[in-house]
């Protein structure tokens, strides 16, 4: 935020003063703030609230366009929800970087903005400005842009200019427009994520009501246009075509439903894979490389894009595509590609999957870190009833309950498969409960980290709540329980 407000050179000036004043001293956040402010003679208003006030600000933005006056108005309101010990919150200083897009998707030039009773010029030295920083410092504020000749689509919070939650009145068609045209890659990505979250939540509701699932063709088209845009950075494309995780969607629900969210995310992945099959195949072909492994951005980006395309294709459970993943596995010249191909194949249990997992283990069994990844991959699987496979892996010769990293890989990995850990029959909870009690006798610190997987048990339906609560009660009443585990388990029960 300092760098956003001061620009690169201003930030550098602040850093230079900070080192000049404080080299070799123990310093505070306030010292850093003072150096930034003094070096630039800047007005930072209530910026120090970021250090003293807990909680993430929620900022709501509404927009309106006056076609006669050629003005575009943005109204901001902010609130920070109460947190323990701080029931009443003051407004924060929030830098919002903004651009306005015209109907062709180009950034409009911004001349002036009316705010707080004064008209402020944005363009400087006759250079047109295509983005500006709005300083939102009050509970409610209004900014009016003049000389705006058509209704724009606002691109708000460019470059994630402040760590806030943003709610705006952008319509789905505005978001699709930003996804296709925004010059700010963060906002282009964010528009896609917001659309994906909305889409997933509405499909979850359909799934819960027993309605057939149908994927919005505009969403498919939006991802197709990104996948086919050769001007975009490949790492950006890889991020933009990755769907929000199941946990992110469950956090947005009143009552988290792991089965519905998993079913919906799997449905969207398979639907995208089948409708964009030609594009994904082309992506894999165009981003292969038999050249020697090089660790740099273009190669990392190329691998990331190829491997996500491969994962989509392998989700289709088609023999031809399994062969493709197998080919990528066998011809890989580096761990990134080989492990990604293994993960793609491991989505579909069966003979090929078992053979490749065994081959990978044989090849890498002397590399402990690689074996940990191998355990985690199997533990994180969303295959129904995977808890039995994880129980079997506890007896694998390479697994050792006394080794924390092995525990984090296998047990921690299992807890991150939300659909299996939160299985409706309670098998995931029962497994973790037994392990925690066993582990507590060996390493209480590791056991307490594992038990924290139960901490949000009240987010789920009543059946799951009762099953999770029973395990927490079993843990708390276990003989000779360590203080570490008791503290976290009892706090989770009391939450």
C-alpha positions as CSV (number, residue, x, y, z in Angstrom):
1,X,0.0,0.0,0.0
2,X,2.9,2.4,0.7
3,X,4.3,1.7,-2.7
4,X,0.9,2.1,-4.4
5,X,0.4,5.5,-2.7
6,X,4.0,6.8,-3.2
7,X,5.0,5.1,-6.4
8,X,8.2,3.2,-6.9
9,X,10.5,6.2,-6.5
10,X,8.7,7.6,-3.5
11,X,8.8,4.1,-1.8
12,X,12.5,4.0,-2.5
13,X,13.0,7.4,-1.0
14,X,11.2,6.2,2.1
15,X,13.3,3.0,2.3
16,X,16.5,5.1,2.0
17,X,15.4,7.3,4.9
18,X,14.4,4.3,6.9
19,X,17.8,2.7,6.6
20,X,19.6,6.1,7.2
21,X,17.6,6.6,10.4
22,X,17.5,3.1,11.8
23,X,20.4,1.0,10.6
24,X,21.3,-1.4,13.4
25,X,18.4,-0.4,15.7
26,X,15.3,-2.4,16.9
27,X,12.5,-0.6,15.1
28,X,8.7,-0.4,15.1
29,X,6.0,-0.3,12.4
30,X,5.5,3.4,13.4
31,X,9.2,4.1,12.6
32,X,8.7,2.6,9.1
33,X,5.5,4.6,8.7
34,X,7.3,7.9,9.7
35,X,10.1,7.3,7.3
36,X,7.7,6.8,4.4
37,X,5.7,9.8,5.4
38,X,8.6,12.2,6.1
39,X,10.7,11.3,3.0
40,X,7.7,12.1,0.8
41,X,6.0,14.8,2.8
42,X,2.9,12.7,2.5
43,X,-0.5,12.9,4.1
44,X,-1.3,9.4,5.3
45,X,-4.3,10.4,7.4
46,X,-5.5,7.4,9.4
47,X,-3.1,4.8,7.8
48,X,-1.8,3.6,11.1
49,X,-5.2,1.9,11.8
50,X,-3.9,-1.0,9.6
51,X,-1.5,-1.8,12.5
52,X,-3.8,-1.2,15.5
53,X,-7.2,-2.4,14.3
54,X,-8.0,-6.1,13.7
55,X,-10.3,-7.5,11.0
56,X,-10.6,-7.2,7.2
57,X,-12.5,-4.1,5.9
58,X,-15.6,-4.8,3.8
59,X,-15.9,-2.2,1.1
60,X,-19.1,-1.8,-0.9
61,X,-19.2,0.2,-4.1
62,X,-22.1,1.4,-6.2
63,X,-21.9,3.3,-9.5
64,X,-24.1,5.6,-11.5
65,X,-23.7,7.3,-14.9
66,X,-25.3,10.7,-15.9
67,X,-25.5,10.7,-19.7
68,X,-26.4,14.4,-19.9
69,X,-23.7,15.7,-17.6
70,X,-21.1,13.1,-18.8
71,X,-20.3,12.2,-15.2
72,X,-19.7,8.9,-13.6
73,X,-20.1,8.5,-9.8
74,X,-18.7,5.9,-7.5
75,X,-20.1,5.7,-3.9
76,X,-17.9,3.8,-1.4
77,X,-18.9,2.6,2.1
78,X,-16.7,0.7,4.4
79,X,-17.0,-1.2,7.6
80,X,-14.8,-3.4,9.7
81,X,-16.7,-6.1,11.5
82,X,-16.3,-6.3,15.3
83,X,-13.6,-8.5,16.7
84,X,-12.9,-9.7,20.3
85,X,-11.8,-6.7,22.4
86,X,-12.6,-4.3,19.6
87,X,-16.4,-4.0,19.2
88,X,-16.3,-0.5,17.7
89,X,-14.1,0.1,14.6
90,X,-12.9,3.3,13.0
91,X,-12.8,3.8,9.2
92,X,-9.5,2.7,7.5
93,X,-7.3,4.4,4.9
94,X,-7.9,2.4,1.8
95,X,-6.1,3.1,-1.5
96,X,-8.3,1.9,-4.4
97,X,-6.5,1.9,-7.8
98,X,-9.1,2.4,-10.5
99,X,-9.5,2.4,-14.2
100,X,-12.6,2.9,-16.4
101,X,-13.2,0.8,-19.5
102,X,-15.1,2.0,-22.6
103,X,-17.4,-0.2,-24.7
104,X,-14.5,-1.4,-26.8
105,X,-12.6,-2.6,-23.7
106,X,-10.0,0.1,-23.8
107,X,-8.9,2.2,-20.7
108,X,-10.5,5.7,-20.9
109,X,-8.4,8.7,-20.2
110,X,-9.3,10.3,-16.9
111,X,-9.2,14.1,-16.6
112,X,-10.6,15.1,-13.2
113,X,-12.5,13.8,-10.2
114,X,-14.7,15.7,-7.8
115,X,-14.3,14.6,-4.2
116,X,-14.8,16.2,-0.8
117,X,-16.0,19.5,-2.3
118,X,-13.0,19.9,-4.5
119,X,-12.3,19.2,-8.2
120,X,-9.0,17.5,-8.6
121,X,-7.1,17.1,-11.8
122,X,-5.9,13.5,-12.6
123,X,-4.0,14.0,-15.8
124,X,-0.6,15.7,-15.3
125,X,1.8,17.6,-17.7
126,X,-0.7,17.1,-20.5
127,X,-0.1,13.3,-20.2
128,X,-3.4,11.4,-20.3
129,X,-3.9,9.2,-17.2
130,X,-5.6,5.8,-17.6
131,X,-5.7,4.9,-13.9
132,X,-5.8,6.8,-10.6
133,X,-5.7,6.1,-6.9
134,X,-8.8,6.9,-4.9
135,X,-8.0,7.5,-1.2
136,X,-11.0,6.1,0.7
137,X,-10.6,7.3,4.3
138,X,-14.2,7.8,5.6
139,X,-17.1,5.5,6.4
140,X,-18.9,6.8,3.2
141,X,-17.5,8.7,0.3
142,X,-18.3,9.7,-3.2
143,X,-16.1,10.3,-6.2
144,X,-17.5,12.0,-9.4
145,X,-15.5,11.7,-12.7
146,X,-16.1,14.3,-15.3
147,X,-15.8,14.2,-19.2
148,X,-16.9,10.6,-19.3
149,X,-18.6,10.4,-22.7
150,X,-20.2,6.9,-22.3
151,X,-21.2,4.6,-19.5
152,X,-17.9,2.9,-18.4
153,X,-17.3,-0.4,-16.7
154,X,-15.1,0.3,-13.6
155,X,-12.1,-1.8,-12.9
156,X,-11.8,-1.5,-9.1
157,X,-8.9,-2.3,-6.7
158,X,-6.4,-2.9,-9.6
159,X,-3.3,-4.9,-8.6
160,X,-5.1,-5.8,-5.3
161,X,-4.2,-2.3,-4.1
162,X,-5.6,-2.9,-0.5
163,X,-6.2,-6.1,1.5
164,X,-10.0,-5.8,1.7
165,X,-13.2,-7.6,0.8
166,X,-14.8,-5.8,-2.1
167,X,-18.5,-6.0,-3.0
168,X,-19.6,-4.0,-6.1
169,X,-22.8,-3.6,-8.2
170,X,-21.0,-5.0,-11.3
171,X,-23.3,-7.3,-13.2
172,X,-22.3,-10.7,-14.6
173,X,-22.0,-9.2,-18.0
174,X,-19.7,-6.4,-16.6
175,X,-17.6,-9.2,-15.1
176,X,-17.4,-11.2,-18.3
177,X,-16.4,-7.9,-20.0
178,X,-13.6,-7.3,-17.5
179,X,-12.5,-11.0,-17.9
180,X,-12.1,-10.4,-21.6
181,X,-10.7,-6.9,-21.7
182,X,-9.2,-5.5,-18.5
183,X,-5.6,-4.3,-18.9
184,X,-5.0,-5.1,-15.2
185,X,-4.2,-8.8,-14.9
186,X,-5.2,-9.1,-11.3
187,X,-8.7,-7.7,-12.0
188,X,-9.0,-9.9,-15.1
189,X,-8.3,-12.9,-12.9
190,X,-10.5,-11.7,-10.1
191,X,-13.5,-11.1,-12.5
192,X,-13.1,-14.8,-13.5
193,X,-12.9,-15.9,-9.9
194,X,-16.0,-13.9,-8.8
195,X,-18.0,-15.3,-11.8
196,X,-16.8,-18.9,-10.9
197,X,-17.8,-18.4,-7.2
198,X,-21.3,-17.1,-8.2
199,X,-21.7,-20.0,-10.7
200,X,-20.5,-22.6,-8.3
201,X,-22.9,-21.4,-5.5
202,X,-25.9,-21.3,-7.8
203,X,-25.1,-24.9,-9.1
204,X,-24.7,-26.0,-5.5
205,X,-28.2,-24.8,-4.8
206,X,-29.4,-26.7,-7.9
207,X,-27.6,-29.8,-6.8
208,X,-29.2,-29.6,-3.3
209,X,-32.6,-29.3,-4.9
210,X,-32.0,-32.3,-7.2
211,X,-32.1,-30.1,-10.3
212,X,-29.9,-31.1,-13.3
213,X,-26.6,-29.2,-13.5
214,X,-26.0,-27.0,-16.5
215,X,-22.9,-24.9,-17.1
216,X,-23.4,-21.4,-18.3
217,X,-22.0,-21.3,-21.9
218,X,-20.7,-17.7,-21.4
219,X,-18.4,-19.0,-18.7
220,X,-17.0,-21.6,-21.0
221,X,-16.5,-19.0,-23.7
222,X,-14.8,-16.7,-21.2
223,X,-12.2,-19.3,-20.4
224,X,-11.9,-20.3,-24.1
225,X,-10.9,-16.7,-25.0
226,X,-8.3,-16.6,-22.2
227,X,-6.9,-20.0,-23.2
228,X,-6.6,-18.9,-26.8
229,X,-5.1,-15.5,-26.2
230,X,-1.4,-15.8,-27.2
231,X,-0.6,-12.3,-25.9
232,X,-1.2,-13.4,-22.3
233,X,1.5,-14.6,-19.9
234,X,1.2,-18.4,-19.6
235,X,1.4,-18.4,-15.9
236,X,-1.5,-15.9,-15.8
237,X,-3.6,-18.2,-18.1
238,X,-2.8,-21.2,-15.8
239,X,-4.1,-19.2,-12.8
240,X,-7.1,-17.8,-14.7
241,X,-8.4,-21.2,-15.7
242,X,-8.1,-22.7,-12.2
243,X,-11.4,-22.9,-10.4
244,X,-11.8,-21.6,-6.8
245,X,-11.1,-24.4,-4.3
246,X,-13.9,-26.3,-2.5
247,X,-13.0,-24.7,0.8
248,X,-13.4,-21.2,-0.6
249,X,-16.9,-22.0,-1.8
250,X,-17.9,-23.7,1.5
251,X,-16.7,-20.5,3.4
252,X,-19.4,-18.6,1.5
253,X,-22.2,-20.9,2.6
254,X,-24.4,-20.6,5.6
255,X,-24.1,-24.4,6.2
256,X,-21.1,-25.9,4.4
257,X,-22.0,-28.9,2.3
258,X,-18.9,-30.8,1.2
259,X,-20.7,-33.3,-1.0
260,X,-22.6,-30.7,-3.0
261,X,-19.5,-28.5,-3.5
262,X,-17.4,-31.4,-4.5
263,X,-20.0,-32.7,-7.0
264,X,-20.4,-29.2,-8.5
265,X,-16.6,-28.6,-8.8
266,X,-16.1,-32.0,-10.4
267,X,-19.0,-31.4,-12.8
268,X,-17.6,-28.0,-13.9
269,X,-14.1,-29.4,-14.4
270,X,-15.3,-32.3,-16.5
271,X,-17.7,-30.1,-18.5
272,X,-14.9,-27.6,-19.2
273,X,-12.6,-30.5,-20.2
274,X,-15.1,-31.9,-22.6
275,X,-16.1,-28.5,-24.2
276,X,-12.5,-27.2,-24.4
277,X,-10.9,-30.5,-25.2
278,X,-9.4,-29.3,-28.5
279,X,-8.0,-26.2,-26.8
280,X,-6.6,-28.2,-23.9
281,X,-5.0,-30.8,-26.2
282,X,-3.4,-28.0,-28.3
283,X,-2.1,-26.4,-25.0
284,X,-0.4,-29.7,-24.0
285,X,1.2,-30.1,-27.4
286,X,2.3,-26.5,-27.7
287,X,3.9,-26.4,-24.3
288,X,5.8,-29.6,-24.2
289,X,9.6,-29.4,-24.2
290,X,12.2,-32.1,-24.6
291,X,15.0,-29.6,-24.0
292,X,17.1,-29.6,-20.9
293,X,15.4,-28.4,-17.7
294,X,15.7,-24.7,-17.1
295,X,14.5,-22.9,-14.0
296,X,13.2,-19.5,-15.2
297,X,9.9,-17.7,-15.6
298,X,9.0,-18.6,-19.3
299,X,9.7,-22.3,-18.6
300,X,7.9,-22.4,-15.2
301,X,4.9,-20.7,-16.9
302,X,4.9,-23.1,-19.8
303,X,5.0,-26.1,-17.4
304,X,2.2,-24.7,-15.2
305,X,-0.1,-24.2,-18.2
306,X,0.6,-27.5,-19.8
307,X,0.1,-29.4,-16.5
308,X,-3.2,-27.8,-15.7
309,X,-4.5,-28.6,-19.2
310,X,-3.3,-32.2,-18.7
311,X,-5.2,-32.4,-15.3
312,X,-8.4,-31.1,-17.0
313,X,-8.1,-33.7,-19.8
314,X,-7.3,-36.6,-17.5
315,X,-10.5,-35.9,-15.5
316,X,-12.5,-37.2,-18.4
317,X,-11.6,-40.8,-17.7
318,X,-11.0,-41.5,-21.4
319,X,-8.5,-44.2,-22.3
320,X,-6.9,-42.0,-25.0
321,X,-6.4,-39.2,-22.6
322,X,-5.0,-41.5,-19.9
323,X,-2.5,-42.6,-22.5
324,X,-1.6,-39.0,-23.1
325,X,-0.9,-38.5,-19.3
326,X,1.1,-41.7,-19.2
327,X,3.2,-40.5,-22.1
328,X,3.8,-37.2,-20.3
329,X,4.8,-39.2,-17.2
330,X,7.3,-41.4,-19.1
331,X,8.9,-38.6,-21.1
332,X,9.2,-36.0,-18.3
333,X,12.6,-34.6,-17.8
334,X,11.9,-33.0,-14.4
335,X,10.0,-33.5,-11.2
336,X,7.4,-30.8,-11.9
337,X,6.2,-32.5,-15.1
338,X,6.5,-36.0,-13.8
339,X,4.6,-35.3,-10.6
340,X,1.9,-33.3,-12.4
341,X,1.4,-36.3,-14.8
342,X,1.2,-38.6,-11.9
343,X,-1.4,-36.4,-10.2
344,X,-3.4,-36.3,-13.4
345,X,-3.4,-40.1,-13.7
346,X,-4.2,-40.5,-9.9
347,X,-7.6,-38.7,-10.4
348,X,-9.0,-42.0,-11.8
349,X,-8.4,-45.1,-9.6
350,X,-7.7,-48.4,-11.4
351,X,-4.9,-50.5,-12.8
352,X,-3.0,-47.7,-14.6
353,X,-3.1,-45.5,-11.5
354,X,-1.8,-48.3,-9.3
355,X,1.0,-49.2,-11.7
356,X,2.2,-45.6,-12.1
357,X,2.1,-44.9,-8.3
358,X,4.2,-48.1,-7.7
359,X,6.6,-47.1,-10.5
360,X,7.0,-43.6,-9.0
361,X,7.7,-45.0,-5.5
362,X,10.3,-47.5,-6.8
363,X,12.1,-44.7,-8.7
364,X,12.1,-42.2,-5.8
365,X,12.0,-44.3,-2.6
366,X,15.4,-43.0,-1.4
367,X,14.3,-39.3,-1.6
368,X,12.4,-38.6,1.6
369,X,10.8,-35.3,0.4
370,X,9.6,-36.9,-2.8
371,X,8.1,-39.9,-0.9
372,X,6.3,-37.3,1.3
373,X,4.7,-35.8,-1.8
374,X,3.8,-39.3,-3.0
375,X,2.0,-40.0,0.4
376,X,0.2,-36.6,0.2
377,X,-1.0,-37.1,-3.3
378,X,-2.7,-40.4,-2.4
379,X,-4.1,-39.0,0.9
380,X,-5.6,-35.9,-0.7
381,X,-7.5,-38.0,-3.3
382,X,-11.2,-37.3,-3.5
383,X,-12.0,-40.9,-4.5
384,X,-15.0,-42.0,-2.4
385,X,-14.0,-44.0,0.7
386,X,-10.3,-43.1,0.4
387,X,-10.0,-43.3,4.2
388,X,-9.3,-47.1,3.8
389,X,-6.5,-46.5,1.4
390,X,-5.0,-44.0,3.9
391,X,-5.3,-46.6,6.7
392,X,-3.4,-49.0,4.6
393,X,-0.7,-46.5,3.9
394,X,-0.1,-46.2,7.7
395,X,1.4,-49.6,7.4
396,X,3.6,-48.7,4.4
397,X,7.3,-49.4,5.1
398,X,8.2,-45.7,4.3
399,X,5.6,-44.3,6.7
400,X,6.6,-43.5,10.3
401,X,4.2,-41.9,12.8
402,X,7.2,-40.5,14.7
403,X,8.2,-38.4,11.7
404,X,6.3,-35.1,11.7
405,X,6.7,-34.5,8.0
406,X,5.3,-37.9,7.1
407,X,2.3,-37.2,9.4
408,X,1.7,-33.9,7.8
409,X,1.8,-35.5,4.3
410,X,-0.4,-38.4,5.0
411,X,-2.8,-37.4,7.8
412,X,-2.7,-33.6,6.9
413,X,-3.2,-34.5,3.3
414,X,-6.2,-36.6,4.1
415,X,-7.8,-33.7,6.1
416,X,-7.4,-31.5,3.1
417,X,-9.8,-33.7,1.0
418,X,-12.9,-32.1,2.3
419,X,-15.2,-34.6,0.8
420,X,-13.5,-37.5,2.5
421,X,-12.5,-35.9,5.8
422,X,-16.1,-34.7,6.2
423,X,-17.6,-37.9,4.9
424,X,-21.3,-38.2,6.0
425,X,-20.7,-41.5,7.7
426,X,-18.1,-40.0,10.1
427,X,-15.3,-42.3,8.9
428,X,-12.9,-39.4,8.3
429,X,-13.6,-37.9,11.8
430,X,-13.2,-41.3,13.4
431,X,-9.9,-41.9,11.6
432,X,-8.5,-38.5,12.7
433,X,-9.7,-39.0,16.3
434,X,-7.9,-42.3,16.6
435,X,-4.7,-40.9,15.1
436,X,-4.7,-37.8,17.3
437,X,-4.9,-40.0,20.5
438,X,-2.1,-42.3,19.2
439,X,0.0,-39.4,18.1
440,X,-0.3,-37.5,21.3
441,X,1.7,-40.1,23.1
442,X,4.5,-39.6,20.6
443,X,4.5,-35.9,19.7
444,X,1.9,-33.6,21.3
445,X,2.9,-30.6,19.1
446,X,2.1,-32.5,15.9
447,X,-1.0,-34.0,17.4
448,X,-2.3,-30.6,18.3
449,X,-1.7,-29.4,14.8
450,X,-3.7,-32.3,13.5
451,X,-6.6,-31.9,15.9
452,X,-7.1,-28.3,14.6
453,X,-8.7,-29.8,11.5
454,X,-11.8,-30.2,13.7
455,X,-11.8,-26.5,14.7
456,X,-14.6,-25.4,12.3
457,X,-17.0,-28.4,13.0
458,X,-19.9,-26.0,13.7
459,X,-19.9,-24.9,10.0
460,X,-21.5,-28.2,8.9
461,X,-24.9,-29.8,9.1
462,X,-26.2,-31.4,12.3
463,X,-25.3,-35.0,11.4
464,X,-21.6,-34.0,10.8
465,X,-21.6,-31.7,13.8
466,X,-22.6,-34.6,16.1
467,X,-20.1,-37.0,14.6
468,X,-17.2,-34.4,14.9
469,X,-18.2,-33.4,18.4
470,X,-18.2,-37.1,19.5
471,X,-14.6,-37.4,18.3
472,X,-13.6,-34.1,20.1
473,X,-15.2,-35.4,23.3
474,X,-13.4,-38.7,22.9
475,X,-10.1,-36.9,22.5
476,X,-10.7,-34.6,25.5
477,X,-11.5,-37.5,27.8
478,X,-8.6,-39.6,26.7
479,X,-6.2,-40.8,29.5
480,X,-3.0,-38.8,29.9
481,X,-3.8,-36.3,27.2
482,X,-1.2,-33.6,26.7
483,X,-1.9,-29.9,27.4
484,X,-1.3,-29.0,23.8
485,X,-4.1,-31.2,22.4
486,X,-6.4,-30.6,25.3
487,X,-6.2,-26.9,24.8
488,X,-7.1,-27.0,21.1
489,X,-9.7,-29.7,21.4
490,X,-11.5,-28.1,24.4
491,X,-11.4,-24.7,22.7
492,X,-12.9,-26.2,19.5
493,X,-15.7,-27.8,21.6
494,X,-16.4,-24.5,23.4
495,X,-16.4,-22.4,20.2
